[in-house]
PDB file of C-alpha atoms in Angstrom:
ATOM      1  CA  MET A   1      -3.344  49.340 -25.139  1.00 45.00           C
ATOM      2  CA  SER A   2      -1.227  48.852 -22.389  1.00 43.00           C
ATOM      3  CA  ASP A   3      -4.029  49.559 -19.786  1.00 47.00           C
ATOM      4  CA  GLU A   4      -5.740  46.816 -21.810  1.00 40.00           C
ATOM      5  CA  ALA A   5      -2.810  44.146 -21.341  1.00 43.00           C
ATOM      6  CA  ASP A   6      -2.378  45.129 -17.823  1.00 42.00           C
ATOM      7  CA  SER A   7      -6.036  44.381 -17.111  1.00 37.00           C
ATOM      8  CA  PHE A   8      -5.747  41.296 -18.560  1.00 35.00           C
ATOM      9  CA  ASN A   9      -2.712  39.955 -16.691  1.00 44.00           C
ATOM     10  CA  GLU A  10      -4.755  40.732 -13.575  1.00 44.00           C
ATOM     11  CA  HIS A  11      -7.745  38.579 -14.340  1.00 43.00           C
ATOM     12  CA  PRO A  12      -6.156  35.460 -15.783  1.00 44.00           C
ATOM     13  CA  THR A  13      -8.938  33.305 -17.783  1.00 40.00           C
ATOM     14  CA  ASN A  14     -10.317  30.063 -15.977  1.00 42.00           C
ATOM     15  CA  GLU A  15      -8.145  27.791 -18.243  1.00 44.00           C
ATOM     16  CA  SER A  16      -5.044  28.770 -16.434  1.00 42.00           C
ATOM     17  CA  ALA A  17      -6.416  27.996 -12.958  1.00 43.00           C
ATOM     18  CA  PRO A  18      -6.276  24.875 -11.403  1.00 49.00           C
ATOM     19  CA  SER A  19      -9.113  22.163 -11.429  1.00 57.00           C
ATOM     20  CA  PRO A  20     -10.169  21.810  -7.810  1.00 83.00           C
ATOM     21  CA  LEU A  21     -10.128  18.018  -6.467  1.00 86.00           C
ATOM     22  CA  PRO A  22     -13.052  16.154  -5.959  1.00 80.00           C
ATOM     23  CA  GLN A  23     -14.955  16.217  -3.135  1.00 83.00           C
ATOM     24  CA  GLY A  24     -16.625  13.128  -3.254  1.00 89.00           C
ATOM     25  CA  TRP A  25     -15.578   9.275  -2.100  1.00 93.00           C
ATOM     26  CA  THR A  26     -12.186   8.677  -4.276  1.00 93.00           C
ATOM     27  CA  LYS A  27     -10.895   5.400  -4.052  1.00 91.00           C
ATOM     28  CA  ILE A  28      -7.161   5.312  -3.670  1.00 92.00           C
ATOM     29  CA  GLY A  29      -5.579   2.645  -5.727  1.00 83.00           C
ATOM     30  CA  ASP A  30      -6.717  -0.572  -7.870  1.00 72.00           C
ATOM     31  CA  ARG A  31      -7.109  -3.234  -5.257  1.00 64.00           C
ATOM     32  CA  ARG A  32      -8.666  -6.685  -6.062  1.00 60.00           C
ATOM     33  CA  TRP A  33      -8.819  -9.574  -3.955  1.00 53.00           C
ATOM     34  CA  TRP A  34      -5.345 -11.083  -5.872  1.00 55.00           C
ATOM     35  CA  THR A  35      -3.468  -7.788  -5.425  1.00 55.00           C
ATOM     36  CA  MET A  36      -1.622  -9.258  -2.558  1.00 57.00           C
ATOM     37  CA  TRP A  37      -0.020 -11.921  -4.617  1.00 60.00           C
ATOM     38  CA  SER A  38       0.865  -9.820  -7.210  1.00 56.00           C
ATOM     39  CA  ASN A  39       3.702  -8.443  -4.777  1.00 53.00           C
ATOM     40  CA  PHE A  40       4.523 -11.994  -4.197  1.00 58.00           C
ATOM     41  CA  GLN A  41       7.831 -13.605  -5.031  1.00 59.00           C
ATOM     42  CA  TRP A  42       6.606 -16.564  -7.198  1.00 60.00           C
ATOM     43  CA  LEU A  43       9.975 -18.062  -7.332  1.00 63.00           C
ATOM     44  CA  PHE A  44       9.274 -19.146  -3.558  1.00 64.00           C
ATOM     45  CA  VAL A  45       5.791 -20.812  -5.112  1.00 65.00           C
ATOM     46  CA  LEU A  46       7.970 -22.782  -7.424  1.00 71.00           C
ATOM     47  CA  LEU A  47      10.418 -23.990  -4.948  1.00 72.00           C
ATOM     48  CA  ILE A  48       7.295 -24.837  -2.887  1.00 71.00           C
ATOM     49  CA  ALA A  49       6.026 -27.152  -5.397  1.00 70.00           C
ATOM     50  CA  ALA A  50       9.106 -28.839  -6.373  1.00 72.00           C
ATOM     51  CA  ASN A  51       9.014 -29.933  -2.454  1.00 75.00           C
ATOM     52  CA  GLY A  52       5.600 -30.828  -2.406  1.00 72.00           C
ATOM     53  CA  GLY A  53       6.107 -33.270  -5.387  1.00 72.00           C
ATOM     54  CA  ASN A  54       9.151 -34.460  -3.769  1.00 76.00           C
ATOM     55  CA  ILE A  55       7.042 -35.192  -0.506  1.00 77.00           C
ATOM     56  CA  ALA A  56       4.263 -36.600  -2.301  1.00 72.00           C
ATOM     57  CA  VAL A  57       6.266 -39.042  -3.839  1.00 75.00           C
ATOM     58  CA  THR A  58       8.328 -40.437  -0.678  1.00 80.00           C
ATOM     59  CA  LEU A  59       4.031 -40.415   1.161  1.00 75.00           C
ATOM     60  CA  ALA A  60       2.901 -42.510  -1.999  1.00 72.00           C
ATOM     61  CA  ARG A  61       5.875 -45.092  -1.849  1.00 77.00           C
ATOM     62  CA  GLY A  62       5.817 -44.986   2.296  1.00 79.00           C
ATOM     63  CA  TRP A  63       1.938 -45.569   2.188  1.00 78.00           C
ATOM     64  CA  HIS A  64       1.427 -47.902  -0.747  1.00 80.00           C
ATOM     65  CA  VAL A  65      -1.375 -45.298  -2.300  1.00 77.00           C
ATOM     66  CA  PRO A  66      -1.609 -43.972  -5.484  1.00 83.00           C
ATOM     67  CA  ILE A  67       0.390 -40.827  -5.962  1.00 78.00           C
ATOM     68  CA  TRP A  68      -2.322 -38.876  -7.497  1.00 76.00           C
ATOM     69  CA  ILE A  69      -4.639 -39.192  -4.021  1.00 79.00           C
ATOM     70  CA  VAL A  70      -1.049 -38.113  -2.512  1.00 73.00           C
ATOM     71  CA  VAL A  71      -1.068 -35.104  -4.658  1.00 76.00           C
ATOM     72  CA  GLY A  72      -4.694 -34.253  -5.043  1.00 80.00           C
ATOM     73  CA  GLY A  73      -4.713 -34.020  -0.938  1.00 78.00           C
ATOM     74  CA  LEU A  74      -1.522 -31.771  -1.059  1.00 77.00           C
ATOM     75  CA  ALA A  75      -2.973 -29.503  -3.769  1.00 79.00           C
ATOM     76  CA  GLY A  76      -6.311 -29.302  -1.800  1.00 83.00           C
ATOM     77  CA  ALA A  77      -4.280 -28.188   1.072  1.00 79.00           C
ATOM     78  CA  LEU A  78      -2.603 -25.486  -0.384  1.00 79.00           C
ATOM     79  CA  ILE A  79      -5.944 -24.195  -2.033  1.00 83.00           C
ATOM     80  CA  LEU A  80      -7.388 -24.105   1.532  1.00 87.00           C
ATOM     81  CA  VAL A  81      -4.012 -22.136   2.856  1.00 81.00           C
ATOM     82  CA  PHE A  82      -4.302 -19.937   0.039  1.00 77.00           C
ATOM     83  CA  ALA A  83      -7.895 -19.024   0.245  1.00 80.00           C
ATOM     84  CA  ALA A  84      -7.274 -18.404   4.019  1.00 82.00           C
ATOM     85  CA  THR A  85      -4.054 -16.492   3.610  1.00 75.00           C
ATOM     86  CA  THR A  86      -5.918 -13.983   0.960  1.00 71.00           C
ATOM     87  CA  ILE A  87      -9.086 -13.844   3.039  1.00 76.00           C
ATOM     88  CA  ILE A  88      -7.378 -12.794   6.231  1.00 76.00           C
ATOM     89  CA  ARG A  89      -4.859 -10.298   4.721  1.00 69.00           C
ATOM     90  CA  ASN A  90      -7.522  -8.417   2.482  1.00 68.00           C
ATOM     91  CA  ARG A  91      -9.417  -8.434   5.664  1.00 73.00           C
ATOM     92  CA  ARG A  92      -6.298  -7.022   7.284  1.00 71.00           C
ATOM     93  CA  TRP A  93      -5.732  -4.256   4.834  1.00 67.00           C
ATOM     94  CA  PRO A  94      -8.927  -3.435   2.951  1.00 74.00           C
ATOM     95  CA  PRO A  95      -9.218  -0.945   0.078  1.00 77.00           C
ATOM     96  CA  VAL A  96      -9.216   2.763   1.009  1.00 89.00           C
ATOM     97  CA  GLU A  97     -11.543   5.620  -0.138  1.00 92.00           C
ATOM     98  CA  VAL A  98     -11.327   9.731   1.295  1.00 95.00           C
ATOM     99  CA  ASN A  99     -14.000  12.253   1.028  1.00 96.00           C
ATOM    100  CA  LEU A 100     -12.223  15.449   1.175  1.00 95.00           C
ATOM    101  CA  ALA A 101     -15.547  17.222   1.799  1.00 94.00           C
ATOM    102  CA  ASN A 102     -16.507  15.719   4.845  1.00 94.00           C
ATOM    103  CA  ASN A 103     -12.856  15.059   5.676  1.00 96.00           C
ATOM    104  CA  GLU A 104     -13.187  11.035   5.793  1.00 95.00           C
ATOM    105  CA  LEU A 105     -11.394   7.962   5.185  1.00 95.00           C
ATOM    106  CA  ARG A 106     -13.338   4.948   4.754  1.00 92.00           C
ATOM    107  CA  VAL A 107     -12.439   1.173   5.084  1.00 87.00           C
ATOM    108  CA  ARG A 108     -14.879  -1.086   3.973  1.00 81.00           C
ATOM    109  CA  ASP A 109     -18.394   0.116   5.268  1.00 82.00           C
ATOM    110  CA  HIS A 110     -16.566   2.189   8.161  1.00 88.00           C
ATOM    111  CA  ALA A 111     -15.684   5.694   7.683  1.00 92.00           C
ATOM    112  CA  VAL A 112     -13.536   7.626  10.442  1.00 94.00           C
ATOM    113  CA  PRO A 113     -12.009  11.107  10.423  1.00 96.00           C
ATOM    114  CA  LEU A 114      -9.106  11.779   8.878  1.00 96.00           C
ATOM    115  CA  ALA A 115      -7.980  13.668  12.019  1.00 96.00           C
ATOM    116  CA  SER A 116      -7.927  10.467  13.749  1.00 96.00           C
ATOM    117  CA  VAL A 117      -5.343   8.547  11.449  1.00 95.00           C
ATOM    118  CA  ASN A 118      -2.094   9.253  13.473  1.00 95.00           C
ATOM    119  CA  ALA A 119       0.619   6.660  12.312  1.00 94.00           C
ATOM    120  CA  ALA A 120       1.498   5.589   8.574  1.00 95.00           C
ATOM    121  CA  GLN A 121       4.193   2.889   7.966  1.00 94.00           C
ATOM    122  CA  LEU A 122       6.147   2.020   4.894  1.00 94.00           C
ATOM    123  CA  ALA A 123       6.397  -1.681   3.316  1.00 89.00           C
ATOM    124  CA  ILE A 124       8.900  -2.357   0.887  1.00 89.00           C
ATOM    125  CA  PHE A 125       8.953  -5.582  -1.606  1.00 83.00           C
ATOM    126  CA  PRO A 126      12.284  -5.708  -3.600  1.00 81.00           C
ATOM    127  CA  VAL A 127      12.021  -6.619  -7.045  1.00 77.00           C
ATOM    128  CA  ARG A 128      15.239  -7.930  -8.798  1.00 75.00           C
ATOM    129  CA  ARG A 129      16.679  -5.530 -11.530  1.00 76.00           C
ATOM    130  CA  ARG A 130      13.898  -3.188 -11.083  1.00 82.00           C
ATOM    131  CA  ASP A 131      12.052  -0.461  -8.706  1.00 87.00           C
ATOM    132  CA  PRO A 132      11.094  -1.743  -5.334  1.00 87.00           C
ATOM    133  CA  ALA A 133       7.122  -2.486  -4.905  1.00 87.00           C
ATOM    134  CA  LEU A 134       6.058   0.043  -2.178  1.00 92.00           C
ATOM    135  CA  ALA A 135       2.985   0.182   0.396  1.00 91.00           C
ATOM    136  CA  LEU A 136       1.775   2.491   2.628  1.00 94.00           C
ATOM    137  CA  ARG A 137      -0.072   1.511   5.543  1.00 92.00           C
ATOM    138  CA  LEU A 138      -2.153   3.730   7.505  1.00 94.00           C
ATOM    139  CA  THR A 139      -3.667   3.406  11.167  1.00 92.00           C
ATOM    140  CA  SER A 140      -6.331   5.309  13.146  1.00 92.00           C
ATOM    141  CA  VAL A 141      -6.839   5.470  16.441  1.00 89.00           C
ATOM    142  CA  GLU A 142     -10.776   4.501  15.619  1.00 83.00           C
ATOM    143  CA  PRO A 143      -9.642   1.877  15.118  1.00 82.00           C
ATOM    144  CA  ALA A 144      -9.003   1.388  11.867  1.00 84.00           C
ATOM    145  CA  ARG A 145      -6.030   0.355   9.189  1.00 85.00           C
ATOM    146  CA  ALA A 146      -5.749   0.338   5.456  1.00 87.00           C
ATOM    147  CA  GLU A 147      -3.164   0.190   2.898  1.00 88.00           C
ATOM    148  CA  VAL A 148      -2.276   1.643  -0.440  1.00 91.00           C
ATOM    149  CA  PHE A 149       0.258   0.554  -2.943  1.00 90.00           C
ATOM    150  CA  LEU A 150       2.458   3.275  -3.843  1.00 93.00           C
ATOM    151  CA  ARG A 151       3.741   1.225  -6.596  1.00 90.00           C
ATOM    152  CA  ASN A 152       3.232  -2.459  -7.754  1.00 84.00           C
ATOM    153  CA  ARG A 153       5.709  -5.093  -8.490  1.00 80.00           C
ATOM    154  CA  ARG A 154       4.909  -4.040 -12.176  1.00 80.00           C
ATOM    155  CA  GLY A 155       5.943  -0.727 -11.563  1.00 84.00           C
ATOM    156  CA  HIS A 156       2.438   1.117 -11.597  1.00 86.00           C
ATOM    157  CA  THR A 157       2.251   3.897  -9.450  1.00 92.00           C
ATOM    158  CA  LEU A 158      -1.455   5.901  -8.550  1.00 93.00           C
ATOM    159  CA  PRO A 159      -2.985   7.467 -11.270  1.00 92.00           C
ATOM    160  CA  GLU A 160      -2.475  11.541 -10.865  1.00 93.00           C
ATOM    161  CA  ASP A 161      -5.885  12.271  -9.584  1.00 93.00           C
ATOM    162  CA  GLN A 162      -5.986   9.681  -6.666  1.00 94.00           C
ATOM    163  CA  ARG A 163      -2.134  10.920  -5.745  1.00 95.00           C
ATOM    164  CA  LEU A 164      -3.338  14.503  -5.439  1.00 95.00           C
ATOM    165  CA  VAL A 165      -6.503  13.534  -3.696  1.00 95.00           C
ATOM    166  CA  PHE A 166      -4.702  10.990  -1.539  1.00 96.00           C
ATOM    167  CA  ALA A 167      -1.618  13.726  -0.950  1.00 96.00           C
ATOM    168  CA  GLU A 168      -4.166  16.247   0.269  1.00 96.00           C
ATOM    169  CA  ALA A 169      -6.370  14.005   2.601  1.00 96.00           C
ATOM    170  CA  VAL A 170      -3.103  12.769   4.142  1.00 96.00           C
ATOM    171  CA  ARG A 171      -1.914  16.380   4.703  1.00 96.00           C
ATOM    172  CA  ARG A 172      -5.555  16.634   7.090  1.00 96.00           C
ATOM    173  CA  THR A 173      -4.435  13.700   9.275  1.00 97.00           C
ATOM    174  CA  SER A 174      -2.449  13.360  12.628  1.00 96.00           C
ATOM    175  CA  ILE A 175       0.439  11.056  11.050  1.00 96.00           C
ATOM    176  CA  ALA A 176       3.531  11.378  13.415  1.00 93.00           C
ATOM    177  CA  MET A 177       6.568   9.094  14.598  1.00 91.00           C
ATOM    178  CA  PRO A 178       5.703   7.034  17.728  1.00 88.00           C
ATOM    179  CA  ILE A 179       7.702   8.352  20.513  1.00 87.00           C
ATOM    180  CA  SER A 180       9.017   5.779  22.790  1.00 85.00           C
ATOM    181  CA  ARG A 181       9.230   6.105  26.965  1.00 84.00           C
ATOM    182  CA  ASP A 182      12.910   5.788  26.577  1.00 83.00           C
ATOM    183  CA  ASP A 183      13.231   7.980  23.782  1.00 81.00           C
ATOM    184  CA  PRO A 184      10.988  11.268  24.475  1.00 80.00           C
ATOM    185  CA  SER A 185      12.987  13.431  22.045  1.00 82.00           C
ATOM    186  CA  GLY A 186      12.147  11.361  19.405  1.00 76.00           C
ATOM    187  CA  ARG A 187      15.604  11.524  18.075  1.00 81.00           C
ATOM    188  CA  PHE A 188      15.866   7.736  17.672  1.00 80.00           C
ATOM    189  CA  ALA A 189      12.370   6.980  16.781  1.00 81.00           C
ATOM    190  CA  ARG A 190      13.401   5.631  12.919  1.00 81.00           C
ATOM    191  CA  TYR A 191      15.984   3.128  14.712  1.00 84.00           C
ATOM    192  CA  ASN A 192      12.978   2.153  17.580  1.00 84.00           C
ATOM    193  CA  PHE A 193       9.735   1.978  15.141  1.00 88.00           C
ATOM    194  CA  PRO A 194      11.165   0.606  11.526  1.00 88.00           C
ATOM    195  CA  GLY A 195       8.999   1.623   8.534  1.00 90.00           C
ATOM    196  CA  HIS A 196       7.070   4.143  10.471  1.00 93.00           C
ATOM    197  CA  VAL A 197       7.264   7.814   8.608  1.00 94.00           C
ATOM    198  CA  SER A 198       6.332  11.343   9.447  1.00 94.00           C
ATOM    199  CA  LEU A 199       3.575  13.374   8.250  1.00 95.00           C
ATOM    200  CA  GLU A 200       5.796  15.018   5.508  1.00 95.00           C
ATOM    201  CA  ASP A 201       7.701  11.850   4.595  1.00 95.00           C
ATOM    202  CA  THR A 202       4.381  10.270   4.002  1.00 96.00           C
ATOM    203  CA  VAL A 203       3.189  13.156   1.516  1.00 96.00           C
ATOM    204  CA  GLN A 204       7.012  13.049  -0.325  1.00 95.00           C
ATOM    205  CA  LEU A 205       6.360   9.207  -0.588  1.00 95.00           C
ATOM    206  CA  ILE A 206       2.796   9.826  -2.142  1.00 96.00           C
ATOM    207  CA  ALA A 207       3.900  12.442  -4.405  1.00 94.00           C
ATOM    208  CA  ARG A 208       6.937  10.600  -5.432  1.00 93.00           C
ATOM    209  CA  PRO A 209       7.627   6.982  -4.318  1.00 93.00           C
ATOM    210  CA  PRO A 210      11.645   6.643  -4.430  1.00 91.00           C
ATOM    211  CA  ARG A 211      13.163   4.503  -7.134  1.00 89.00           C
ATOM    212  CA  ALA A 212      15.911   1.895  -7.100  1.00 86.00           C
ATOM    213  CA  GLY A 213      18.663   3.408  -5.478  1.00 85.00           C
ATOM    214  CA  GLU A 214      17.142   6.177  -4.180  1.00 88.00           C
ATOM    215  CA  PRO A 215      17.017   6.971  -0.621  1.00 86.00           C
ATOM    216  CA  LEU A 216      14.324   5.923   1.640  1.00 85.00           C
ATOM    217  CA  PRO A 217      13.090   7.518   4.944  1.00 85.00           C
ATOM    218  CA  VAL A 218      13.496   4.420   6.944  1.00 84.00           C
ATOM    219  CA  PRO A 219      16.209   2.823   8.081  1.00 75.00           C
ATOM    220  CA  SER A 220      18.000   0.330   5.493  1.00 60.00           C
TER     221      SER A 220
END
């Protein structure tokens, strides 16, 4: 009986073995065209709208034209600015996909080796009375750049499967803190290059995005 029990312990069932990570292309984060605006301070939008209304009234009186014409012109201008900003921002920081089988990262239709990704920056968006929104920005020597929200303003973080794949992909990169010519040892790199994070810190950020009040791996 003892021998059978020892044999069972030496050969665990497949149910206890961890499932392998996906090896095909995995999309990291749920990016939509409006994602960038989900982290925007909408209080500023209300202030801009209020100021726009005051400007419209002033111009309408000064030009002696119906106020709806001025309001329509200002609204059209704001829509154009909104559309242009959205397009430029999404092209600058497109969605990210990684492939562990090929050791590649893909932005749009451009795939680069994971080893070519050499820098990571943490962008912080404070949220009143809630955990901050955190975005991780990756750059490559290819060149290529991508942005992943580790937590958005609604407090949503990456799904576990995406988080595990993304963390493993980052481990295979060449991310390192930049080094200044005046600081060859890198002792003050965190202050010379605010927002940049090391490979170890990047993996930790993906595994567990800091909550409000918790220390961040960047100067505050």
